[in-house]
Amino acid sequence: KHTAKSGASGRRPDVSLATKALLRLADWILADKSLAFVDRLVDGGVVDAKYSGAVTAGTMSMQAAVAQQAGAYLRTAADISPGMPKVWLRLAAWAYQEGVSRNTGVASCGEAQSPFALAARCYFEYLRLGDGGSPPARAERACTSSVSQRKTAAVLRLLRLLVKHGDEMPALRAVLAPFFVKTPPTPWLVIVPQLFARLGHPAPMVRETVRALIERLALAAPHTLAYPVLVATARHHNNGARLESAGPGPQAEMVPPAPNQQGQAPPASAGTALLSIRSSLLSAKGPMVLRVEMLLHELRRITTLWEERWHGMLQTLSGSALSSCARALRAEGRRVLADESLSFDAKQALLG
């Protein structure tokens, strides 16, 4: 009403006040999902005619109509205040919940209107505004801890959308691919371990997107990414090694394999991605990379004695030899038992 009256009188509406009113309306609508409250909203004209008409026709439930009306309010708030990060964050959260509630993330009006795709666009816009220098963004950064938590939640949501739905939904993939290339790197630095865990994802699109993002982060903040990148690369490069040269030097180190979250060694695709990231980092920050690798070598050298390395190697070889002997003995026992030319007593004598 405030916006309509201001427009009719020729005065410019208070955009900030109108935005806050729309956000509050969306909160009120979504706060109470009881049937009585929904009935009052529909009967009172708060819900748009196209949604209430769908309810009357039986093509949409009342709860769905109310949720769509809340989304319409949030979209309007984003249209009139495109420079306010909070608006995009609220719209993104609403769209994400819509996608989760529908289970597939695909709207009834077509895949182009996927709630997950809308959520991804809004989260990326929130990160862009929050990392910029607009007055709303500076005001929102007044509470640093709260803003940091919201940004962390946003990047985790985006990572989940990429990992869980990015490869199977073309509409979402079309949004994620270009935005991941230009997203601000700073908010992603807090979830570097989660990014490394996704380097072995079976979907090539997801794996390549995560690799490109880590590569950007490594170039933007080499002091933060150099150590974990080089440690992971060294572990994967030496994964499966049983024995290295006994002489000194980095190439002679036995590095234990790096297990992933399921306790298994990372796949070859993760190793390829890590080597690519290291190569880019080496090209941009060669001296720093070499110093960090020397530090890792020295840390391994002073942490584990040569006697301990030989002991571990001999245990590995001993276990392998015993396992091979056991398999050979079991095979020989099965051959003796299956030999029909031998009597029962002869078989017992041979098997001991």
Short mmCIF file of C-alpha atoms in Angstrom, two decimals:
data_model
loop_
_atom_site.label_atom_id
_atom_site.label_comp_id
_atom_site.label_asym_id
_atom_site.label_seq_id
_atom_site.Cartn_x
_atom_site.Cartn_y
_atom_site.Cartn_z
CA LYS A 1 0.00 0.00 0.00
CA HIS A 2 2.83 2.39 0.85
CA THR A 3 4.45 1.78 -2.54
CA ALA A 4 1.17 2.13 -4.42
CA LYS A 5 0.21 5.39 -2.71
CA SER A 6 3.64 6.91 -3.26
CA GLY A 7 3.48 6.07 -6.96
CA ALA A 8 -0.04 7.50 -7.33
CA SER A 9 0.95 10.77 -5.69
CA GLY A 10 4.03 11.15 -7.86
CA ARG A 11 6.42 10.80 -4.94
CA ARG A 12 9.29 8.34 -5.06
CA PRO A 13 8.55 5.48 -2.63
CA ASP A 14 10.92 4.79 0.22
CA VAL A 15 12.71 1.81 -1.28
CA SER A 16 14.31 0.75 1.98
CA LEU A 17 10.99 0.86 3.83
CA ALA A 18 9.20 -1.02 1.06
CA THR A 19 11.91 -3.70 1.04
CA LYS A 20 11.71 -4.18 4.79
CA ALA A 21 7.91 -4.41 4.54
CA LEU A 22 8.12 -7.10 1.86
CA LEU A 23 10.64 -9.10 3.88
CA ARG A 24 8.46 -8.86 6.98
CA LEU A 25 5.40 -9.94 5.00
CA ALA A 26 7.27 -12.98 3.71
CA ASP A 27 8.33 -13.83 7.27
CA TRP A 28 4.77 -13.60 8.55
CA ILE A 29 3.40 -15.72 5.75
CA LEU A 30 6.01 -18.45 6.18
CA ALA A 31 5.94 -18.40 9.99
CA ASP A 32 2.52 -20.04 10.40
CA LYS A 33 1.62 -23.01 8.20
CA SER A 34 -1.62 -23.91 10.01
CA LEU A 35 -4.66 -24.42 7.80
CA ALA A 36 -6.66 -21.77 9.65
CA PHE A 37 -3.98 -19.14 9.07
CA VAL A 38 -3.61 -20.13 5.43
CA ASP A 39 -7.37 -19.89 4.95
CA ARG A 40 -7.35 -16.36 6.34
CA LEU A 41 -4.54 -15.35 4.01
CA VAL A 42 -6.34 -16.70 0.96
CA ASP A 43 -9.74 -15.26 1.96
CA GLY A 44 -8.20 -11.91 2.93
CA GLY A 45 -6.66 -11.33 -0.47
CA VAL A 46 -3.08 -11.48 0.77
CA VAL A 47 -2.40 -14.29 -1.69
CA ASP A 48 -2.28 -13.24 -5.34
CA ALA A 49 -5.25 -14.11 -7.52
CA LYS A 50 -3.32 -16.55 -9.71
CA TYR A 51 -2.32 -18.57 -6.66
CA SER A 52 -5.72 -18.44 -4.98
CA GLY A 53 -7.28 -19.39 -8.33
CA ALA A 54 -5.04 -22.44 -8.49
CA VAL A 55 -6.15 -23.35 -4.98
CA THR A 56 -9.80 -23.01 -6.00
CA ALA A 57 -9.21 -25.12 -9.11
CA GLY A 58 -7.51 -27.77 -7.02
CA THR A 59 -4.21 -27.64 -8.90
CA MET A 60 -2.26 -26.24 -5.95
CA SER A 61 -2.50 -26.76 -2.21
CA MET A 62 -3.09 -23.79 0.05
CA GLN A 63 0.30 -24.21 1.70
CA ALA A 64 2.01 -24.22 -1.69
CA ALA A 65 0.09 -21.09 -2.71
CA VAL A 66 1.18 -19.27 0.44
CA ALA A 67 4.81 -20.34 -0.12
CA GLN A 68 4.66 -19.06 -3.70
CA GLN A 69 3.25 -15.75 -2.50
CA ALA A 70 6.11 -15.39 -0.02
CA GLY A 71 8.51 -16.06 -2.87
CA ALA A 72 6.79 -13.38 -4.95
CA TYR A 73 7.28 -10.85 -2.15
CA LEU A 74 10.96 -11.78 -1.92
CA ARG A 75 11.41 -11.46 -5.68
CA THR A 76 9.82 -8.03 -5.59
CA ALA A 77 12.16 -7.01 -2.77
CA ALA A 78 15.14 -8.17 -4.85
CA ASP A 79 13.85 -6.19 -7.85
CA ILE A 80 13.51 -2.91 -5.98
CA SER A 81 16.65 -3.34 -3.83
CA PRO A 82 19.16 -5.25 -5.97
CA GLY A 83 22.10 -3.88 -4.00
CA MET A 84 21.01 -5.23 -0.61
CA PRO A 85 22.78 -8.53 0.20
CA LYS A 86 20.23 -9.55 2.83
CA VAL A 87 17.43 -9.65 0.25
CA TRP A 88 19.33 -12.06 -2.00
CA LEU A 89 20.21 -14.27 0.96
CA ARG A 90 16.55 -14.50 2.02
CA LEU A 91 15.39 -15.24 -1.51
CA ALA A 92 18.10 -17.89 -1.88
CA ALA A 93 17.08 -19.59 1.37
CA TRP A 94 13.42 -19.61 0.29
CA ALA A 95 14.24 -21.05 -3.15
CA TYR A 96 16.51 -23.70 -1.65
CA GLN A 97 13.80 -24.84 0.75
CA GLU A 98 11.33 -24.92 -2.12
CA GLY A 99 13.66 -27.19 -4.05
CA VAL A 100 14.15 -29.47 -1.05
CA SER A 101 10.41 -29.66 -0.36
CA ARG A 102 9.73 -30.63 -3.98
CA ASN A 103 12.52 -33.20 -3.73
CA THR A 104 13.48 -32.82 -7.39
CA GLY A 105 14.19 -29.09 -7.42
CA VAL A 106 12.24 -28.69 -10.67
CA ALA A 107 9.28 -26.31 -10.73
CA SER A 108 5.97 -27.27 -12.31
CA CYS A 109 6.29 -24.44 -14.83
CA GLY A 110 9.44 -25.94 -16.36
CA GLU A 111 13.04 -26.76 -15.57
CA ALA A 112 14.12 -23.21 -16.43
CA GLN A 113 12.36 -22.11 -13.25
CA SER A 114 14.15 -24.65 -11.04
CA PRO A 115 14.14 -23.45 -7.41
CA PHE A 116 17.66 -24.80 -7.01
CA ALA A 117 18.85 -22.76 -10.01
CA LEU A 118 17.23 -19.66 -8.52
CA ALA A 119 18.82 -20.39 -5.15
CA ALA A 120 22.25 -20.74 -6.76
CA ARG A 121 21.92 -17.42 -8.60
CA CYS A 122 20.84 -15.64 -5.42
CA TYR A 123 23.62 -17.14 -3.29
CA PHE A 124 26.22 -16.08 -5.87
CA GLU A 125 24.73 -12.58 -5.97
CA TYR A 126 24.84 -12.41 -2.18
CA LEU A 127 28.52 -13.39 -2.18
CA ARG A 128 29.27 -10.82 -4.87
CA LEU A 129 27.56 -7.99 -2.98
CA GLY A 130 28.96 -9.05 0.37
CA ASP A 131 32.48 -9.00 -1.07
CA GLY A 132 32.01 -5.64 -2.77
CA GLY A 133 32.02 -2.10 -1.51
CA SER A 134 28.42 -0.95 -1.87
CA PRO A 135 26.95 0.94 1.12
CA PRO A 136 24.52 -1.88 2.02
CA ALA A 137 27.38 -4.35 1.99
CA ARG A 138 29.53 -2.14 4.23
CA ALA A 139 26.64 -1.72 6.67
CA GLU A 140 26.07 -5.46 6.74
CA ARG A 141 29.77 -6.12 7.43
CA ALA A 142 29.44 -4.18 10.70
CA CYS A 143 28.74 -7.47 12.45
CA THR A 144 31.71 -9.41 11.14
CA SER A 145 31.04 -12.70 12.89
CA SER A 146 27.40 -12.88 11.80
CA VAL A 147 28.24 -11.99 8.21
CA SER A 148 31.02 -14.59 8.15
CA GLN A 149 28.62 -17.28 9.35
CA ARG A 150 26.09 -16.36 6.68
CA LYS A 151 28.74 -16.45 3.96
CA THR A 152 29.94 -19.84 5.17
CA ALA A 153 26.39 -21.17 5.07
CA ALA A 154 25.99 -19.77 1.54
CA VAL A 155 29.14 -21.41 0.15
CA LEU A 156 28.25 -24.72 1.81
CA ARG A 157 24.81 -24.58 0.19
CA LEU A 158 26.39 -23.87 -3.19
CA LEU A 159 28.82 -26.75 -2.76
CA ARG A 160 25.96 -29.07 -1.85
CA LEU A 161 23.98 -27.98 -4.90
CA LEU A 162 27.00 -28.64 -7.09
CA VAL A 163 27.84 -32.04 -5.61
CA LYS A 164 24.32 -33.40 -5.25
CA HIS A 165 22.42 -31.89 -8.19
CA GLY A 166 24.90 -30.13 -10.47
CA ASP A 167 25.52 -33.06 -12.80
CA GLU A 168 21.92 -34.22 -13.10
CA MET A 169 20.07 -30.90 -13.63
CA PRO A 170 20.93 -28.96 -16.81
CA ALA A 171 19.23 -25.77 -15.57
CA LEU A 172 21.27 -25.77 -12.38
CA ARG A 173 24.45 -26.70 -14.23
CA ALA A 174 23.96 -23.74 -16.57
CA VAL A 175 23.91 -21.43 -13.53
CA LEU A 176 26.75 -23.02 -11.59
CA ALA A 177 29.31 -23.28 -14.40
CA PRO A 178 29.72 -19.54 -15.18
CA PHE A 179 29.23 -18.26 -11.64
CA PHE A 180 31.84 -20.53 -10.07
CA VAL A 181 34.40 -19.01 -12.44
CA LYS A 182 33.87 -15.46 -11.13
CA THR A 183 32.76 -15.98 -7.54
CA PRO A 184 34.84 -14.07 -4.93
CA PRO A 185 37.50 -16.41 -3.53
CA THR A 186 37.57 -15.12 0.05
CA PRO A 187 34.36 -16.79 1.39
CA TRP A 188 35.50 -20.18 0.07
CA LEU A 189 38.73 -20.25 2.05
CA VAL A 190 36.89 -21.41 5.18
CA ILE A 191 35.71 -24.66 3.53
CA VAL A 192 38.95 -25.74 1.84
CA PRO A 193 38.86 -29.23 3.48
CA GLN A 194 35.37 -29.82 2.08
CA LEU A 195 36.58 -28.81 -1.37
CA PHE A 196 39.52 -31.22 -1.23
CA ALA A 197 37.14 -34.01 -0.21
CA ARG A 198 35.17 -33.46 -3.45
CA LEU A 199 38.15 -33.73 -5.81
CA GLY A 200 37.44 -37.44 -6.23
CA HIS A 201 33.76 -36.98 -7.13
CA PRO A 202 32.65 -39.46 -9.82
CA ALA A 203 31.02 -36.76 -11.97
CA PRO A 204 33.60 -35.07 -14.26
CA MET A 205 31.68 -31.77 -14.24
CA VAL A 206 31.71 -31.58 -10.44
CA ARG A 207 35.35 -32.65 -10.23
CA GLU A 208 36.50 -30.11 -12.79
CA THR A 209 34.50 -27.28 -11.18
CA VAL A 210 35.98 -28.00 -7.76
CA ARG A 211 39.48 -28.27 -9.22
CA ALA A 212 39.16 -24.93 -11.00
CA LEU A 213 37.85 -23.31 -7.82
CA ILE A 214 40.71 -24.64 -5.67
CA GLU A 215 43.16 -23.49 -8.33
CA ARG A 216 41.70 -19.97 -8.18
CA LEU A 217 41.87 -20.01 -4.40
CA ALA A 218 45.49 -21.17 -4.51
CA LEU A 219 46.46 -18.33 -6.83
CA ALA A 220 44.48 -15.76 -4.82
CA ALA A 221 45.75 -16.91 -1.41
CA PRO A 222 48.88 -19.04 -1.96
CA HIS A 223 49.97 -18.66 1.67
CA THR A 224 46.75 -20.41 2.73
CA LEU A 225 46.53 -23.13 0.09
CA ALA A 226 50.16 -24.02 -0.62
CA TYR A 227 50.68 -26.31 2.37
CA PRO A 228 47.46 -28.41 2.07
CA VAL A 229 47.82 -28.67 -1.72
CA LEU A 230 51.42 -29.89 -1.56
CA VAL A 231 50.75 -32.30 1.32
CA ALA A 232 47.79 -33.84 -0.51
CA THR A 233 49.77 -34.03 -3.76
CA ALA A 234 52.73 -35.74 -2.08
CA ARG A 235 50.53 -38.25 -0.31
CA HIS A 236 48.61 -39.14 -3.43
CA HIS A 237 51.78 -39.35 -5.52
CA ASN A 238 53.24 -41.88 -3.08
CA ASN A 239 49.97 -43.75 -2.48
CA GLY A 240 50.49 -47.48 -2.79
CA ALA A 241 54.25 -47.27 -2.51
CA ARG A 242 55.80 -50.09 -0.50
CA LEU A 243 59.48 -49.36 -0.80
CA GLU A 244 61.44 -46.31 -1.88
CA SER A 245 65.12 -45.76 -2.34
CA ALA A 246 67.06 -46.11 0.91
CA GLY A 247 69.12 -43.00 0.15
CA PRO A 248 68.35 -39.56 1.55
CA GLY A 249 66.22 -36.98 -0.22
CA PRO A 250 62.54 -36.21 -0.78
CA GLN A 251 62.17 -38.96 -3.38
CA ALA A 252 63.20 -41.56 -0.80
CA GLU A 253 60.45 -40.74 1.66
CA MET A 254 57.73 -43.26 2.30
CA VAL A 255 54.53 -41.24 2.65
CA PRO A 256 51.44 -43.02 3.96
CA PRO A 257 48.40 -42.92 1.70
CA ALA A 258 45.87 -40.18 2.38
CA PRO A 259 42.51 -41.76 3.18
CA ASN A 260 39.32 -40.02 2.19
CA GLN A 261 36.19 -39.72 4.31
CA GLN A 262 35.32 -43.39 3.74
CA GLY A 263 38.83 -44.53 4.68
CA GLN A 264 39.79 -45.35 1.10
CA ALA A 265 42.68 -43.91 -0.87
CA PRO A 266 41.68 -41.08 -3.21
CA PRO A 267 41.03 -42.13 -6.83
CA ALA A 268 43.36 -41.37 -9.71
CA SER A 269 41.14 -38.48 -10.81
CA ALA A 270 41.84 -36.68 -7.54
CA GLY A 271 45.57 -37.15 -8.07
CA THR A 272 45.35 -35.65 -11.56
CA ALA A 273 43.47 -32.66 -10.17
CA LEU A 274 46.01 -32.17 -7.39
CA LEU A 275 48.91 -32.29 -9.83
CA SER A 276 47.17 -29.69 -12.00
CA ILE A 277 46.68 -27.39 -9.01
CA ARG A 278 50.31 -27.83 -7.96
CA SER A 279 51.48 -27.08 -11.49
CA SER A 280 49.50 -23.82 -11.58
CA LEU A 281 50.77 -22.87 -8.16
CA LEU A 282 54.34 -23.68 -9.17
CA SER A 283 54.06 -21.48 -12.26
CA ALA A 284 52.77 -18.52 -10.26
CA LYS A 285 54.71 -18.95 -7.01
CA GLY A 286 57.63 -21.22 -7.86
CA PRO A 287 60.09 -20.24 -5.10
CA MET A 288 57.43 -20.47 -2.40
CA VAL A 289 56.30 -23.91 -3.61
CA LEU A 290 59.87 -25.23 -3.56
CA ARG A 291 60.43 -23.89 -0.04
CA VAL A 292 57.24 -25.49 1.23
CA GLU A 293 58.18 -28.82 -0.36
CA MET A 294 61.60 -28.64 1.30
CA LEU A 295 59.87 -27.92 4.62
CA LEU A 296 57.64 -30.98 4.18
CA HIS A 297 60.65 -33.14 3.37
CA GLU A 298 62.51 -31.95 6.45
CA LEU A 299 59.47 -32.45 8.66
CA ARG A 300 59.16 -36.04 7.48
CA ARG A 301 62.88 -36.59 7.89
CA ILE A 302 63.03 -35.44 11.52
CA THR A 303 59.70 -37.02 12.50
CA THR A 304 60.40 -40.62 11.46
CA LEU A 305 63.70 -42.40 12.08
CA TRP A 306 65.24 -44.62 9.40
CA GLU A 307 64.88 -47.62 11.74
CA GLU A 308 61.16 -46.96 12.00
CA ARG A 309 60.85 -46.72 8.22
CA TRP A 310 62.69 -50.00 7.73
CA HIS A 311 60.57 -51.60 10.44
CA GLY A 312 57.39 -50.47 8.70
CA MET A 313 58.66 -51.64 5.34
CA LEU A 314 59.64 -55.09 6.70
CA GLN A 315 56.26 -55.46 8.38
CA THR A 316 54.58 -54.69 5.08
CA LEU A 317 56.73 -57.15 3.17
CA SER A 318 56.31 -59.79 5.88
CA GLY A 319 52.55 -59.43 5.80
CA SER A 320 52.55 -59.70 2.02
CA ALA A 321 54.75 -62.82 2.09
CA LEU A 322 52.65 -64.54 4.76
CA SER A 323 49.49 -63.73 2.87
CA SER A 324 50.94 -65.20 -0.34
CA CYS A 325 52.05 -68.35 1.50
CA ALA A 326 48.63 -68.78 3.08
CA ARG A 327 46.92 -68.48 -0.29
CA ALA A 328 49.30 -71.04 -1.79
CA LEU A 329 48.72 -73.49 1.07
CA ARG A 330 44.94 -73.16 0.81
CA ALA A 331 45.08 -73.77 -2.94
CA GLU A 332 47.30 -76.84 -2.44
CA GLY A 333 44.93 -78.19 0.23
CA ARG A 334 41.96 -77.84 -2.11
CA ARG A 335 43.92 -79.63 -4.88
CA VAL A 336 44.77 -82.54 -2.57
CA LEU A 337 41.21 -82.90 -1.35
CA ALA A 338 39.92 -82.90 -4.93
CA ASP A 339 42.38 -85.60 -6.06
CA GLU A 340 40.26 -88.77 -6.39
CA SER A 341 43.31 -90.99 -6.89
CA LEU A 342 44.34 -90.54 -3.24
CA SER A 343 42.75 -92.44 -0.37
CA PHE A 344 41.35 -90.71 2.68
CA ASP A 345 44.34 -91.77 4.81
CA ALA A 346 46.78 -90.50 2.15
CA LYS A 347 45.03 -87.14 2.05
CA GLN A 348 45.18 -86.88 5.86
CA ALA A 349 48.86 -87.73 5.82
CA LEU A 350 49.64 -85.10 3.19
CA LEU A 351 47.61 -82.40 4.89
CA GLY A 352 49.07 -83.20 8.29
#
